[in-house]
Every structure is written in structure tokens, then in C-alpha cells.
Coordinates of C-alpha atoms (C1' of nucleotides) in Angstrom, one line a residue:
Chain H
X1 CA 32.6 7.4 -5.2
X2 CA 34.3 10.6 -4.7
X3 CA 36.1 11.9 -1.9
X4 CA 34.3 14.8 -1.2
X5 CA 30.9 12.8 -2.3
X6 CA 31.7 10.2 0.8
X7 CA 32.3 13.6 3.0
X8 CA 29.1 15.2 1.8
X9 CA 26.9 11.9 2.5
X10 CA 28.9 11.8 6.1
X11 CA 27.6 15.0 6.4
X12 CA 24.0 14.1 5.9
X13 CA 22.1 14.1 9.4
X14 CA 21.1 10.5 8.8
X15 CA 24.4 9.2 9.4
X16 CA 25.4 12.1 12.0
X17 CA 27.6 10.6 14.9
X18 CA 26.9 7.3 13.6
X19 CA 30.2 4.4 14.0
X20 CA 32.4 5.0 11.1
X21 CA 32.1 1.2 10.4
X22 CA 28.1 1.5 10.0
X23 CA 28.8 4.1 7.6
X24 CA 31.0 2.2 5.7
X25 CA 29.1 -0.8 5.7
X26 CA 26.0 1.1 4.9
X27 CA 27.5 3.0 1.4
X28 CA 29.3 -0.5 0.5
X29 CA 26.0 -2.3 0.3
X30 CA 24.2 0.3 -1.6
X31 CA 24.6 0.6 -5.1
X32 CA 25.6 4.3 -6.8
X33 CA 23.9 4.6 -10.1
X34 CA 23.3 7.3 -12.7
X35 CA 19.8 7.8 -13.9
X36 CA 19.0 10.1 -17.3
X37 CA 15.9 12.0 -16.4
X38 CA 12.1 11.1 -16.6
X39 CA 13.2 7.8 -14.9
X40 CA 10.8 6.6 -12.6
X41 CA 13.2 5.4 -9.6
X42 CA 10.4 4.0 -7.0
X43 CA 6.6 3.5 -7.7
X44 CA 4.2 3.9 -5.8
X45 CA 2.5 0.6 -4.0
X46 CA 5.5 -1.6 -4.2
X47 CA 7.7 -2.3 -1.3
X48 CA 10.5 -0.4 0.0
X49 CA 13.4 -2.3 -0.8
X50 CA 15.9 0.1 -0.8
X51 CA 16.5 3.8 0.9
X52 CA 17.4 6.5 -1.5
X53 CA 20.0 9.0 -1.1
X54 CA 20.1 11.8 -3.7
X55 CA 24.2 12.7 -4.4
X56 CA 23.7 14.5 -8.0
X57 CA 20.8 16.0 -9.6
X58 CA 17.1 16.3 -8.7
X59 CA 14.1 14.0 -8.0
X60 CA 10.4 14.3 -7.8
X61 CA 8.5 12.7 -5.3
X62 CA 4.9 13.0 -6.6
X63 CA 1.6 11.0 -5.9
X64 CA -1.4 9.7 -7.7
X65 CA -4.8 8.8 -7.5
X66 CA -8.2 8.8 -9.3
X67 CA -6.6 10.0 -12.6
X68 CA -4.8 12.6 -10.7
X69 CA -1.2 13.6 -10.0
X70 CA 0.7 15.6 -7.1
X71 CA 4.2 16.7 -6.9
X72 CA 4.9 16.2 -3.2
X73 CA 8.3 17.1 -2.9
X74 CA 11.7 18.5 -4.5
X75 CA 14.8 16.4 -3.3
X76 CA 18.2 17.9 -4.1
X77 CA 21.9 16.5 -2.8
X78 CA 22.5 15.3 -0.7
X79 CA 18.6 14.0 0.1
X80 CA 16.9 11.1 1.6
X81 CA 13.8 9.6 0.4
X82 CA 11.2 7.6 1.4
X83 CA 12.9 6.7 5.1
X84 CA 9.4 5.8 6.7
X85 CA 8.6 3.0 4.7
X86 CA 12.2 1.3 4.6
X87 CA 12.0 1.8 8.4
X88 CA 8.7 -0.5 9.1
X89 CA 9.2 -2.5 6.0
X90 CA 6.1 -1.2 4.2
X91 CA 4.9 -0.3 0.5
X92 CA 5.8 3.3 -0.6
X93 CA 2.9 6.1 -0.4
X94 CA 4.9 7.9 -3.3
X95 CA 6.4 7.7 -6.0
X96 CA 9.7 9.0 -7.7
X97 CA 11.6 10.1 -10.6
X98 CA 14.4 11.8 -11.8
X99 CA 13.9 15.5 -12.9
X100 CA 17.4 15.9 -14.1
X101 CA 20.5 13.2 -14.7
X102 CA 21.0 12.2 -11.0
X103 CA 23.4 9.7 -9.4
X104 CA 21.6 7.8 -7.0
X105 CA 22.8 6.1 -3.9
X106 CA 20.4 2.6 -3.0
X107 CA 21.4 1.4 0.0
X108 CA 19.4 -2.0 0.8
X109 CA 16.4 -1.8 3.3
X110 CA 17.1 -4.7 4.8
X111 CA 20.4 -3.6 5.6
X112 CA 19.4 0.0 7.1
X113 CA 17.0 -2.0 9.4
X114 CA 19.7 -4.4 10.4
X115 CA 22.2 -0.9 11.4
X116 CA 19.3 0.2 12.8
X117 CA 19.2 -2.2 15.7
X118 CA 23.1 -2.4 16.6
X119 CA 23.8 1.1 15.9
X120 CA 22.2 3.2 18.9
X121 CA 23.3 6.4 17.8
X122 CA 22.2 5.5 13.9
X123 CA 18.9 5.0 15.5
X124 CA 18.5 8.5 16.9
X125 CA 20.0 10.3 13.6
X126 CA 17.1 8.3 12.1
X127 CA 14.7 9.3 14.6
X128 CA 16.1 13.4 13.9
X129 CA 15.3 12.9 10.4
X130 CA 12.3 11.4 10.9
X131 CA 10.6 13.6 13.2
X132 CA 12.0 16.4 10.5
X133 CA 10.0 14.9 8.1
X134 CA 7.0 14.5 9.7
X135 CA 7.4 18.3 10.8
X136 CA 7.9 19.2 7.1
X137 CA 4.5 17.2 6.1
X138 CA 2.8 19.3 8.4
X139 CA 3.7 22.4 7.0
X140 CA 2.7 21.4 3.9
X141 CA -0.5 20.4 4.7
X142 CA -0.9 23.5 6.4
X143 CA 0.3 25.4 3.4
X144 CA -2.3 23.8 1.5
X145 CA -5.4 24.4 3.8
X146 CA -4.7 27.7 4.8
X147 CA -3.5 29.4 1.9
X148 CA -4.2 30.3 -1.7
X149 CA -2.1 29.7 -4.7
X150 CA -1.2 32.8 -4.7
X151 CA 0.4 32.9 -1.5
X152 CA 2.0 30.0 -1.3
X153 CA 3.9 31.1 -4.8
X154 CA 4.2 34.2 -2.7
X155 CA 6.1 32.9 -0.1
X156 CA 7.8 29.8 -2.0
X157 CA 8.9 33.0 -3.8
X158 CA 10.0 34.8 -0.3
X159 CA 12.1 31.5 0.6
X160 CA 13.9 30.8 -2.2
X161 CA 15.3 34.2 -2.7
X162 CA 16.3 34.2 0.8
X163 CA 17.9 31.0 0.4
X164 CA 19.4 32.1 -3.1
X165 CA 20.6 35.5 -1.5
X166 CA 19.0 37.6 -4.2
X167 CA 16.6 40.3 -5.6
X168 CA 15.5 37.6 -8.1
X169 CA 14.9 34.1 -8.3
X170 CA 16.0 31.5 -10.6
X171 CA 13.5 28.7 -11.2
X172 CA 15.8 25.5 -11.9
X173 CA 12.2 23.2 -12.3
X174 CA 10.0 23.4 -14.8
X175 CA 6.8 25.6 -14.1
X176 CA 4.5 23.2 -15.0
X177 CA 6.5 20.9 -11.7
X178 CA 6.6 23.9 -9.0
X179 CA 2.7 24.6 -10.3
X180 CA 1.9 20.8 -9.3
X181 CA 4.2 21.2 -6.2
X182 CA 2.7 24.2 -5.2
X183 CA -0.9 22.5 -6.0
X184 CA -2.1 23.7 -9.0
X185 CA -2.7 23.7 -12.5
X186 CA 0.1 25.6 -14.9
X187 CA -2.4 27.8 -16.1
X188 CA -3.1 28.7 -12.2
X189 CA 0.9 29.5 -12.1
X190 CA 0.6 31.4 -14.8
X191 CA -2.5 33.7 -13.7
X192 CA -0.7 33.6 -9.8
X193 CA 2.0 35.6 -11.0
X194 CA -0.1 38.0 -12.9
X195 CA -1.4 38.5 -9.2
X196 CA 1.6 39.5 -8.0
X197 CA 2.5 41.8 -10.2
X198 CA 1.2 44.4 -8.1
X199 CA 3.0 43.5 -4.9
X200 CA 6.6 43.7 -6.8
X201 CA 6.8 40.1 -8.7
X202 CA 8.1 40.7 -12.0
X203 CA 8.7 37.0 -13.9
X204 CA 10.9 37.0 -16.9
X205 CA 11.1 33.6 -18.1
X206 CA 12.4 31.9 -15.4
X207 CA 14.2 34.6 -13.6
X208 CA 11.8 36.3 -11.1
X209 CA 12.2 39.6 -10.7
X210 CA 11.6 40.7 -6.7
X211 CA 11.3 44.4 -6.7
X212 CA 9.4 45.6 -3.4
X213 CA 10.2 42.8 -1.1
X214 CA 8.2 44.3 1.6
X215 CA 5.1 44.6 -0.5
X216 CA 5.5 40.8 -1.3
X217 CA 5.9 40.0 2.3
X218 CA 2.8 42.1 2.9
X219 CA 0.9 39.7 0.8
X220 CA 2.4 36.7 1.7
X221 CA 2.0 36.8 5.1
X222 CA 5.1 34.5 6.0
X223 CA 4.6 32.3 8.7
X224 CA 8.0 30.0 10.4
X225 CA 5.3 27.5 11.3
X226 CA 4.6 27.0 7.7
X227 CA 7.4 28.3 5.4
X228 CA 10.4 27.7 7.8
X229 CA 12.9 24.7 7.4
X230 CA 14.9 22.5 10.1
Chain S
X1 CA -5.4 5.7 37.6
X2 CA -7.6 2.5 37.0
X3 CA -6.0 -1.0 36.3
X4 CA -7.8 -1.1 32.9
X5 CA -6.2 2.5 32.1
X6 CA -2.9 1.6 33.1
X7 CA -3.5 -1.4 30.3
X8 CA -5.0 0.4 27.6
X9 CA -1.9 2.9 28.4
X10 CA 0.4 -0.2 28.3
X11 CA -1.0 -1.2 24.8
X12 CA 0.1 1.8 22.9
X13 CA 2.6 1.3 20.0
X14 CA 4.8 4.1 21.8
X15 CA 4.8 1.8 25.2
X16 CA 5.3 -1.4 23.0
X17 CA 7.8 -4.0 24.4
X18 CA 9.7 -1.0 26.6
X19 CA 11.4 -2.2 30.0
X20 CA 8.6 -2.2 32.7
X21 CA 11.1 0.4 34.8
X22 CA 10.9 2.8 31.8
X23 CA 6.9 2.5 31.5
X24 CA 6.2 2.5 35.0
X25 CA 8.7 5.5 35.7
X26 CA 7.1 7.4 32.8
X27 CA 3.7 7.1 33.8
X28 CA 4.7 8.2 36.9
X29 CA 6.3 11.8 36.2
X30 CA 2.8 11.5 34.2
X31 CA 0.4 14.4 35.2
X32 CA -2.8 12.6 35.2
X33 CA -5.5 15.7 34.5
X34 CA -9.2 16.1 33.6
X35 CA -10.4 18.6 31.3
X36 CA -13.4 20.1 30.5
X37 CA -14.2 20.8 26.6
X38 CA -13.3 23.9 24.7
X39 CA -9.6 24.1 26.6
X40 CA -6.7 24.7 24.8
X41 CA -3.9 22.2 25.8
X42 CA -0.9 23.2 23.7
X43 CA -0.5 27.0 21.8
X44 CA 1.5 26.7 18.3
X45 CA 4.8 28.2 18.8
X46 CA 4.8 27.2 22.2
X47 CA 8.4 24.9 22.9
X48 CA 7.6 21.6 23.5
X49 CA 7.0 20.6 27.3
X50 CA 4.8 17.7 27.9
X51 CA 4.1 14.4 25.3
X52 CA 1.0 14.4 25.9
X53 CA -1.6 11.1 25.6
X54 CA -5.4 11.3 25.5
X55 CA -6.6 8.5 28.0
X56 CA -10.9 9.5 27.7
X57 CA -12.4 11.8 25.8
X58 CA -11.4 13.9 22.3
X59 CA -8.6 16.2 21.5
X60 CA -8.7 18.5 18.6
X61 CA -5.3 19.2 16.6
X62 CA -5.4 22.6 15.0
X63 CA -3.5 25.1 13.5
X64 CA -3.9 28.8 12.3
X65 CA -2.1 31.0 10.1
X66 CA -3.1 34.5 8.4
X67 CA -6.4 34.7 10.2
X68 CA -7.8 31.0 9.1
X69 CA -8.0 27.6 11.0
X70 CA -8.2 24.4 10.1
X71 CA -8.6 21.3 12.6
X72 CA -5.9 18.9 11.4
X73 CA -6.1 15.5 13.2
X74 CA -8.9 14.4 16.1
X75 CA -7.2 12.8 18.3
X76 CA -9.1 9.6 20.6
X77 CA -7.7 7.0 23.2
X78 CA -5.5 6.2 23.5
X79 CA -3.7 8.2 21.6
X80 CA -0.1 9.9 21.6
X81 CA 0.2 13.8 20.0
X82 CA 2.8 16.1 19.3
X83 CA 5.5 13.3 19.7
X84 CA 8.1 15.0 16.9
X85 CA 8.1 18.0 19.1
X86 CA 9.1 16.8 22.0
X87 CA 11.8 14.4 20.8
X88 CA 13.9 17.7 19.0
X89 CA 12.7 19.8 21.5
X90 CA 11.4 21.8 19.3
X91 CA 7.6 24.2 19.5
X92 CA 4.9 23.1 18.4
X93 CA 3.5 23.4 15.1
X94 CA 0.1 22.6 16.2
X95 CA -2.5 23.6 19.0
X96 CA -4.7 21.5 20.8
X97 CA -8.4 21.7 22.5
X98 CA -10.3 19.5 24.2
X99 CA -13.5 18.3 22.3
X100 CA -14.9 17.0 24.9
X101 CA -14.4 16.2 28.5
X102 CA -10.8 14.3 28.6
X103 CA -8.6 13.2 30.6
X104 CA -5.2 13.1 29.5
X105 CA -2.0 12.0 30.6
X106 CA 1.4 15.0 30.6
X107 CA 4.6 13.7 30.5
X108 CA 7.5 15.7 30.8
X109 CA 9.6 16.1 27.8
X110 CA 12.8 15.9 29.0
X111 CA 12.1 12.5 31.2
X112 CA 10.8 10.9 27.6
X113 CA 14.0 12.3 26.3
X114 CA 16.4 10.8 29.0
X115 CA 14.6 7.3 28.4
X116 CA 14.8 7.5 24.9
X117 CA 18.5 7.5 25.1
X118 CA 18.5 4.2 27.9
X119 CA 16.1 2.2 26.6
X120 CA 16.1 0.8 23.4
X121 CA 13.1 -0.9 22.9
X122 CA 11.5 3.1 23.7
X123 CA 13.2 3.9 21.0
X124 CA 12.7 1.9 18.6
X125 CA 8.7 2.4 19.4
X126 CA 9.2 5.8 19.0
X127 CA 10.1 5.1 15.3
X128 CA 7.4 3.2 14.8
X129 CA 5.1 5.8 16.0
X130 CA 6.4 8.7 14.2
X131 CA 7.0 6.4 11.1
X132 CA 3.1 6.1 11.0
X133 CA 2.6 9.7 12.1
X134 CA 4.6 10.9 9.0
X135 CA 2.9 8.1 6.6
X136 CA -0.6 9.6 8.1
X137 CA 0.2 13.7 7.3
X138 CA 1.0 12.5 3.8
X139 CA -1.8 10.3 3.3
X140 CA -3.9 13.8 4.6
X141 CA -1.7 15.7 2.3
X142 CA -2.2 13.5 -0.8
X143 CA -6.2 13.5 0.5
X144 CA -6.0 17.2 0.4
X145 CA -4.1 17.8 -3.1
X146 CA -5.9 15.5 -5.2
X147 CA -9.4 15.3 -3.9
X148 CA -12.6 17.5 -3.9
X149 CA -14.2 18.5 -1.1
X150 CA -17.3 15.7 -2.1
X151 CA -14.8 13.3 -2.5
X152 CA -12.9 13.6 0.8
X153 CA -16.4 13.3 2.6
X154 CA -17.2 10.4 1.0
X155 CA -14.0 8.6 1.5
X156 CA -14.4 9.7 5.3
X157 CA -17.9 7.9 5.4
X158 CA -16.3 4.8 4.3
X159 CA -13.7 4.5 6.5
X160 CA -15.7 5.4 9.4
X161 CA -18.5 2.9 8.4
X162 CA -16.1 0.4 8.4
X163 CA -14.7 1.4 11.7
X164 CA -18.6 1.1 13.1
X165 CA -19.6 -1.6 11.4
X166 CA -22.5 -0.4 10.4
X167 CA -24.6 0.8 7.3
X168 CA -25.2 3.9 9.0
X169 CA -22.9 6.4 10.8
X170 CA -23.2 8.1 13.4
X171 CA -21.2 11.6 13.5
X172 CA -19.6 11.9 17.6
X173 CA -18.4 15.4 16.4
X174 CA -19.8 18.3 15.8
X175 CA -20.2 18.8 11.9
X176 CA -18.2 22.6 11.8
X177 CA -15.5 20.3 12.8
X178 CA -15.5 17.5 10.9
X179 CA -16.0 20.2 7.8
X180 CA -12.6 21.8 8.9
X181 CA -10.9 18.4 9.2
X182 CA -12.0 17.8 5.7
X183 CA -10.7 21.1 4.7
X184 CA -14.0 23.0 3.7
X185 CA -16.3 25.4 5.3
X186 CA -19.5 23.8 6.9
X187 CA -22.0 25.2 4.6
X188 CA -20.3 23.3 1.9
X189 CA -20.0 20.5 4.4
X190 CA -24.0 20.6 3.7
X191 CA -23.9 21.1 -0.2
X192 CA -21.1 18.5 0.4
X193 CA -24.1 16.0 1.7
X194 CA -26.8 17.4 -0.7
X195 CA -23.9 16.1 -4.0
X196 CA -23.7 12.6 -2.0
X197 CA -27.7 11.7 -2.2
X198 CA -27.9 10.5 -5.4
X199 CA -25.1 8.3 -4.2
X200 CA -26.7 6.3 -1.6
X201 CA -26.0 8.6 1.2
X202 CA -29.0 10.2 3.4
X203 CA -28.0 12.1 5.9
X204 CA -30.6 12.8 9.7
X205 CA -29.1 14.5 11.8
X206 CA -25.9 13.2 12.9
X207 CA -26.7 9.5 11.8
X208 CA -25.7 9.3 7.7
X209 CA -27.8 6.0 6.8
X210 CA -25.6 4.9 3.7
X211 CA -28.2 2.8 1.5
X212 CA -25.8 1.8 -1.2
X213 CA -22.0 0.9 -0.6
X214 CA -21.5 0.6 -3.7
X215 CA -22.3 3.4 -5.6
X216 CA -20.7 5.5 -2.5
X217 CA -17.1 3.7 -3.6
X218 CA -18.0 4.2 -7.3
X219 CA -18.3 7.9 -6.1
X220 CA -15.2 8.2 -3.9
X221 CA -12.7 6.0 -5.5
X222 CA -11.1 4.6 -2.2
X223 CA -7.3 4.2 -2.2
X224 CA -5.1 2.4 0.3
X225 CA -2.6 4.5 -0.2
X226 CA -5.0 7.5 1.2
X227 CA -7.8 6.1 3.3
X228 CA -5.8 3.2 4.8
X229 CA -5.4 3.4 8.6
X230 CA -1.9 1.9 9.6
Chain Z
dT1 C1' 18.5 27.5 -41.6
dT2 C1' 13.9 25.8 -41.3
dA3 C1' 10.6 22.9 -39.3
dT4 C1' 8.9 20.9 -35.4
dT5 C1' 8.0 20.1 -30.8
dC6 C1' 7.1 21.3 -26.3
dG7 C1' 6.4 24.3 -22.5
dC8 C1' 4.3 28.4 -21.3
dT9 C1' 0.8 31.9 -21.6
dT10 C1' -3.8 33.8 -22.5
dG11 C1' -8.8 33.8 -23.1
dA12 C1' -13.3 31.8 -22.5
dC13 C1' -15.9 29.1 -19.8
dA14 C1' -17.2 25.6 -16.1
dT15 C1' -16.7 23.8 -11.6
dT16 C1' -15.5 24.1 -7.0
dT17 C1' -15.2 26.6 -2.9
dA18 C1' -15.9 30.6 0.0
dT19 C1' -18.6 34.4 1.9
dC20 C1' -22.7 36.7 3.5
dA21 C1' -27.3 36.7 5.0
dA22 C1' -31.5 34.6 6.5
dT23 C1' -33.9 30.8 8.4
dT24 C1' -34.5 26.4 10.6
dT25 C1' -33.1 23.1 13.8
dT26 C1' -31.0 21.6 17.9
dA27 C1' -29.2 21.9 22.4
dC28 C1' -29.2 23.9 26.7
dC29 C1' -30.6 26.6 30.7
dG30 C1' -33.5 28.8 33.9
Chain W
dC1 C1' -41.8 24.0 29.9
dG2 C1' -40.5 28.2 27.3
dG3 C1' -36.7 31.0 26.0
dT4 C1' -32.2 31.6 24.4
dA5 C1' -28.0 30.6 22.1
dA6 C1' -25.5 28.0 19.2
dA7 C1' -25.3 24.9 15.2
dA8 C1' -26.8 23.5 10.8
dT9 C1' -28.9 24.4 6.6
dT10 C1' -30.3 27.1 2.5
dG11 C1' -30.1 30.7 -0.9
dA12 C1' -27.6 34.3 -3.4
dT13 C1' -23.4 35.9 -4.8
dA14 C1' -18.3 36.2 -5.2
dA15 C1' -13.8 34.3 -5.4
dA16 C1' -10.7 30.7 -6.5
dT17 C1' -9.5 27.0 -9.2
dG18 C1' -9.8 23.8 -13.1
dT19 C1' -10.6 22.7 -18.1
dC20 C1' -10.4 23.4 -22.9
dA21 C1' -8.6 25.7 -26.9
dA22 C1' -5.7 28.7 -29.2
dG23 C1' -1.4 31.0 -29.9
dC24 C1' 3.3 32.4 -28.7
dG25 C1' 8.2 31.5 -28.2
dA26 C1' 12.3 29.1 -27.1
dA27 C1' 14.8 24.8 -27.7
dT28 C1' 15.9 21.0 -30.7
dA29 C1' 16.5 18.2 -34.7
dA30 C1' 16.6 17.6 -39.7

DNA sequence: TTATTCGCTTGACATTTATCAATTTTACCG
DNA sequence: CGGTAAAATTGATAAATGTCAAGCGAATAA
């Protein structure tokens, strides 16, 4: 691994103040692989054998059931995934799979568990992430229940060009992805930018043009309980 | 507080296996209150102050944004809410009202903080606890995305004839709230009802005599990974 | 280059869900 | 007990969302 790989994974919250012999021990034992996308990385059901850490690329956690399919969440570098069920040694509720070519950290679950009870402070950096996590399911479930389409594009919309600094926004997912992620069909995406039009969304391909931010937060109706990150 | 109180309070996952110093000392800092229903513990937005458990009676998780509600988690003893919050010190991103008459127990954030970081075994309950929490917001989640409205009630009967034991069920909540726990409004709560007859449900009042288990799960299409309690 | 594939969009239509209004039922209070 | 208020149901209608089919356009391979 890289040097300035190993300094981005120290940075991850996970392993924030944790012994620098944990760490060490921790990235040994996991494996660092390079996955082509459209490879399914965990399924959904099986055991959690190993903890994921996203260092390249992008992954999909999505769900099934009945003949149906959810994208749950988006996980870019540097990521973890799937932390609950490693942590009580149970199956996963999700599944994964690379959106782009992603290198892949694996670190054994058996091993974080192990860390887990000698290493105090790697304990409460887990519990940190954790309780972020739960936080950030909550929010979504929120999102879903008390929100249209259209305004959860709308304010999906509203947060990525804050965090991309921008008048527009570059879509680096497929539409047919962020439709699922944002919970619904393509054609839905499709018809919920249409909507916007008139509150200053102008798409063009997959450059979104933001002309009257105001008007869009108008419609939005941004909430930090829902749309704000930790 | 009564012997068998301070038991059931002992049994909790979150009190699991802690030093007796650290349970007894919580409990103590504990405001021990009743309540009478309709009274709004905890505002969202409000920072964090007390981890609070529900000893008798129901609580009622809610949250609001834009205008709309929705009723996110009922809450019975004993049981422990709003535990993310008060471990990052962070507000909360839900509200909560009494159901019914209930007592509940307060304890200050900042003593469950201080014993988090001097007993272990605390700690590593806490991780169980939210490590369930999580799993159960994306099991709601996953219930919400790829379910109908018809479906979700029909998964709900099952569980909760299972939990009673019973072919019938009796509903202990009023049904405007069970309809905003399952994310719909109660008139299609009713229609909801009305699509499960043909399906061996028959609904009097509050008791929902279910005359054929098995066209019910042919209807809902149970999944572990959704209904299952953990 | 041309052909082909795949993602995206659009239109028509069906289903699901919400809203509004009216009525019935239930619970509660004097 | 009656009277009142709140909850639950039902009907009519609108809005939101999903499904199916067709067509467009950009990316890719022959």
C-alpha cells in the first residue's frame, strides 16, 4: 500500500487515536484487492467475515426483497461498510458491489473483534462511527417518509453542489443508481427533474445546471435533521 | 423503585454484564418520573441531555420535517432511546411523547459518558445496543423502500401475532398511529385492511382475527432480513 | 465508419397513496 | 344515562409513483 493510502486510512475516524500497533496489525491482516466493477463484494444473508474499507473507487450498498431492489447507500474513499454486523458477528442486512474499479481493503472480522476488546480507545472510534451510522439511517428513513421524489432530488441536488462548491453538479453515478438511491424508478428521475425545471434545475446530461439556488431551496425545504452529515 | 424494576432494569442489553458500582451509580443520578400520555419528552433539535429508558408504559418516537410527521419507532419496557445522541453529544434527531401513562427513567448524559470511558463492559454493551439500533433503522428503511403500504401491514400482523401467540391480534395503539409507523395515512390504513380480507385477515375493532396464516405470508412475503427482531 | 448496445427520456396507462368531506363508531365526561 | 369529542371508516377525487413500450442519443465494438 501506498504511503499516503496508509495516511488516508489513519485518517479514517475508525481508527482515530487508536495504538499505532492496532493499526498496524489491523491493515496487515486484511487483504488489499482490486475489484473491476459490477462485482458483487458481500451478499446479502451470509456472514460477516470481513470489514470493508473503501481506498479507491465507489461501491453500492443496495438491498433486496420480494423481487425488488434498493440502493441503500454510496460509499466513496476512504469508507467503511457493513461495521454492525462484523461487530456482533452476524449475517449482513445488505449487500455490495463495486460501481467503478475499486481497491478494497478486507480486514478479518474476527480480528477487528479481537482489537476491539484490548484496544479501549479502538472501541470508542468504533462506537463514533457507529452511532454516526445509525444517525445517518435515520435520516434516511426520514427522507423517505417525509418527502417526495422530487424533493429529496431537490435537496440531494442542494448538498452535492454545496459539497462540490458549484453552480452545477456533476453526477459521477449512473441515473438509473441515484434514482434507486433516491427511491425511485428512472423514469421517476427523469419526470423529477422536469419538475424542477421551474425552480432553476436545468440538467444537461449529467451536468446539472443550478440557476436560482434560492428558488430551489424554496422547494426543497432543507432540513440539517435530514440532509446534514457528521 | 420496586425490586422487580430494578431487575427488569438490570436485564437490559445496555446494563448487560457492567460493574454493579457503574449500574447502581447510574440508576441513581436516574430521575425516576411519571408521565401522563400526550407529553412530549425530547424536542428534535434539542442537544442531547438525558438517555432516557421507558420502565411502564409506551413512548412514541417521532419526527417532523416540512409540515409532515411520521411516528418512527414505539418504544415499550424496558427499553433504551435516543442512545446515539447522547454518546456524541449530539441533538436529537427525533422527538418523543408519551402514548400512554409511563414512567421512565432520565439519566444524565454526561454521567453515561464518564462511565462509558471507565467501564468496559458499559461499553462494550453500548455497541451491542446501538449495533442493533442501527441494523433495526435499516431493516425500517429497507421495509419502507421496497414495500407497499399493504404489504408493510401485513408483515406487521405477523410479527406481532407471533409476539402474542395468538391467531388474532389485538392492536394496544391507536390505529392513526400505527398507520404513521407504517408510513401511510389512516384512511389507507383502513383500505390497507379492506386489500387484506381476501387474505385471511378480518379485522373488529382493535382485535384483527387472522383465519389463514398462510395465505397472509403468501401475501406479505416475510423476510428475515426485514421483519426479524434481533 | 457503421452497427449495435445500453442508458436515458418520453408518452400512455395502471397502481398506489394522499386529500377532502361526510358519516359511523367509539370513548369519555358530566 | 345522554351528550360530546375524538377516532375510524367510507366515498370521491387528486397527486404521486410505477409499469410498459417506444424512441433517442451517446458510447463501444466490429
Amino acid at each position: 500500500m501506498r504511503a499516503e493510502e496508509l495516511t488516508a486510512l489513519r485518517g479514517l475516524r475508525l481508527f482515530a487515536g487508536i495504538a499505532e500497533a492496532t493499526f498496524n496489525d489491523l491493515v496487515a491482516a486484511g487483504y488489499l484487492q482490486f475489484f473491476p466493477p459490477g462485482v458483487t463484494l458481500i451478499h446479502e444473508r451470509d456472514p460477516a467475515d470481513f470489514l470493508h474499507v473503501v481506498v479507491e473507487g465507489m461501491v453500492e450498498l443496495y438491498a433486496s426483497a420480494g423481487g425488488r431492489e434498493t440502493s441503500m447507500e454510496l460509499v466513496r474513499p476512504v469508507g467503511v461498510f457493513i461495521l454492525a454486523a462484523v461487530l456482533s458477528d452476524q449475517v449482513y442486512l445488505q449487500s455490495a458491489r463495486t460501481l467503478t474499479r475499486a481497491r478494497v481493503l478486507m480486514i478479518p472480522a474476527e480480528r477487528v473483534r479481537r482489537w476491539l476488546a484490548q484496544d479501549a480507545a479502538f472501541m470508542s472510534a468504533i462506537t463514533v462511527e457507529l452511532s454516526r451510522s445509525y444517525r445517518q439511517a435515520i435520516k434516511a428513513l426520514k427522507n423517505q417518509k417525509l418527502r417526495t421524489g422530487a424533493e429529496r432530488l431537490a435537496n440531494w441536488l442542494l448538498v452535492a453542489a454545496e459539497a462540490q462548491g458549484a453552480d452545477s453538479v456533476m453526477i459521477d453515478i449512473e441515473k438509473r443508481v441515484l434514482a434507486s438511491y433516491l427511491g425511485m424508478t428512472p423514469e421517476n428521475l427523469s419526470r423529477a427533474f422536469a419538475t424542477l425545471g421551474p425552480h432553476g434545475v436545468a440538467p444537461h446530461g449529467a451536468r446539472i445546471q443550478l440557476t436560482d439556488r434560492t428558488a430551489l431551496q424554496r422547494f426543497a425545504g432543507p432540513d440539517a435533521m435530514i440532509d446534514g452529515i457528521e
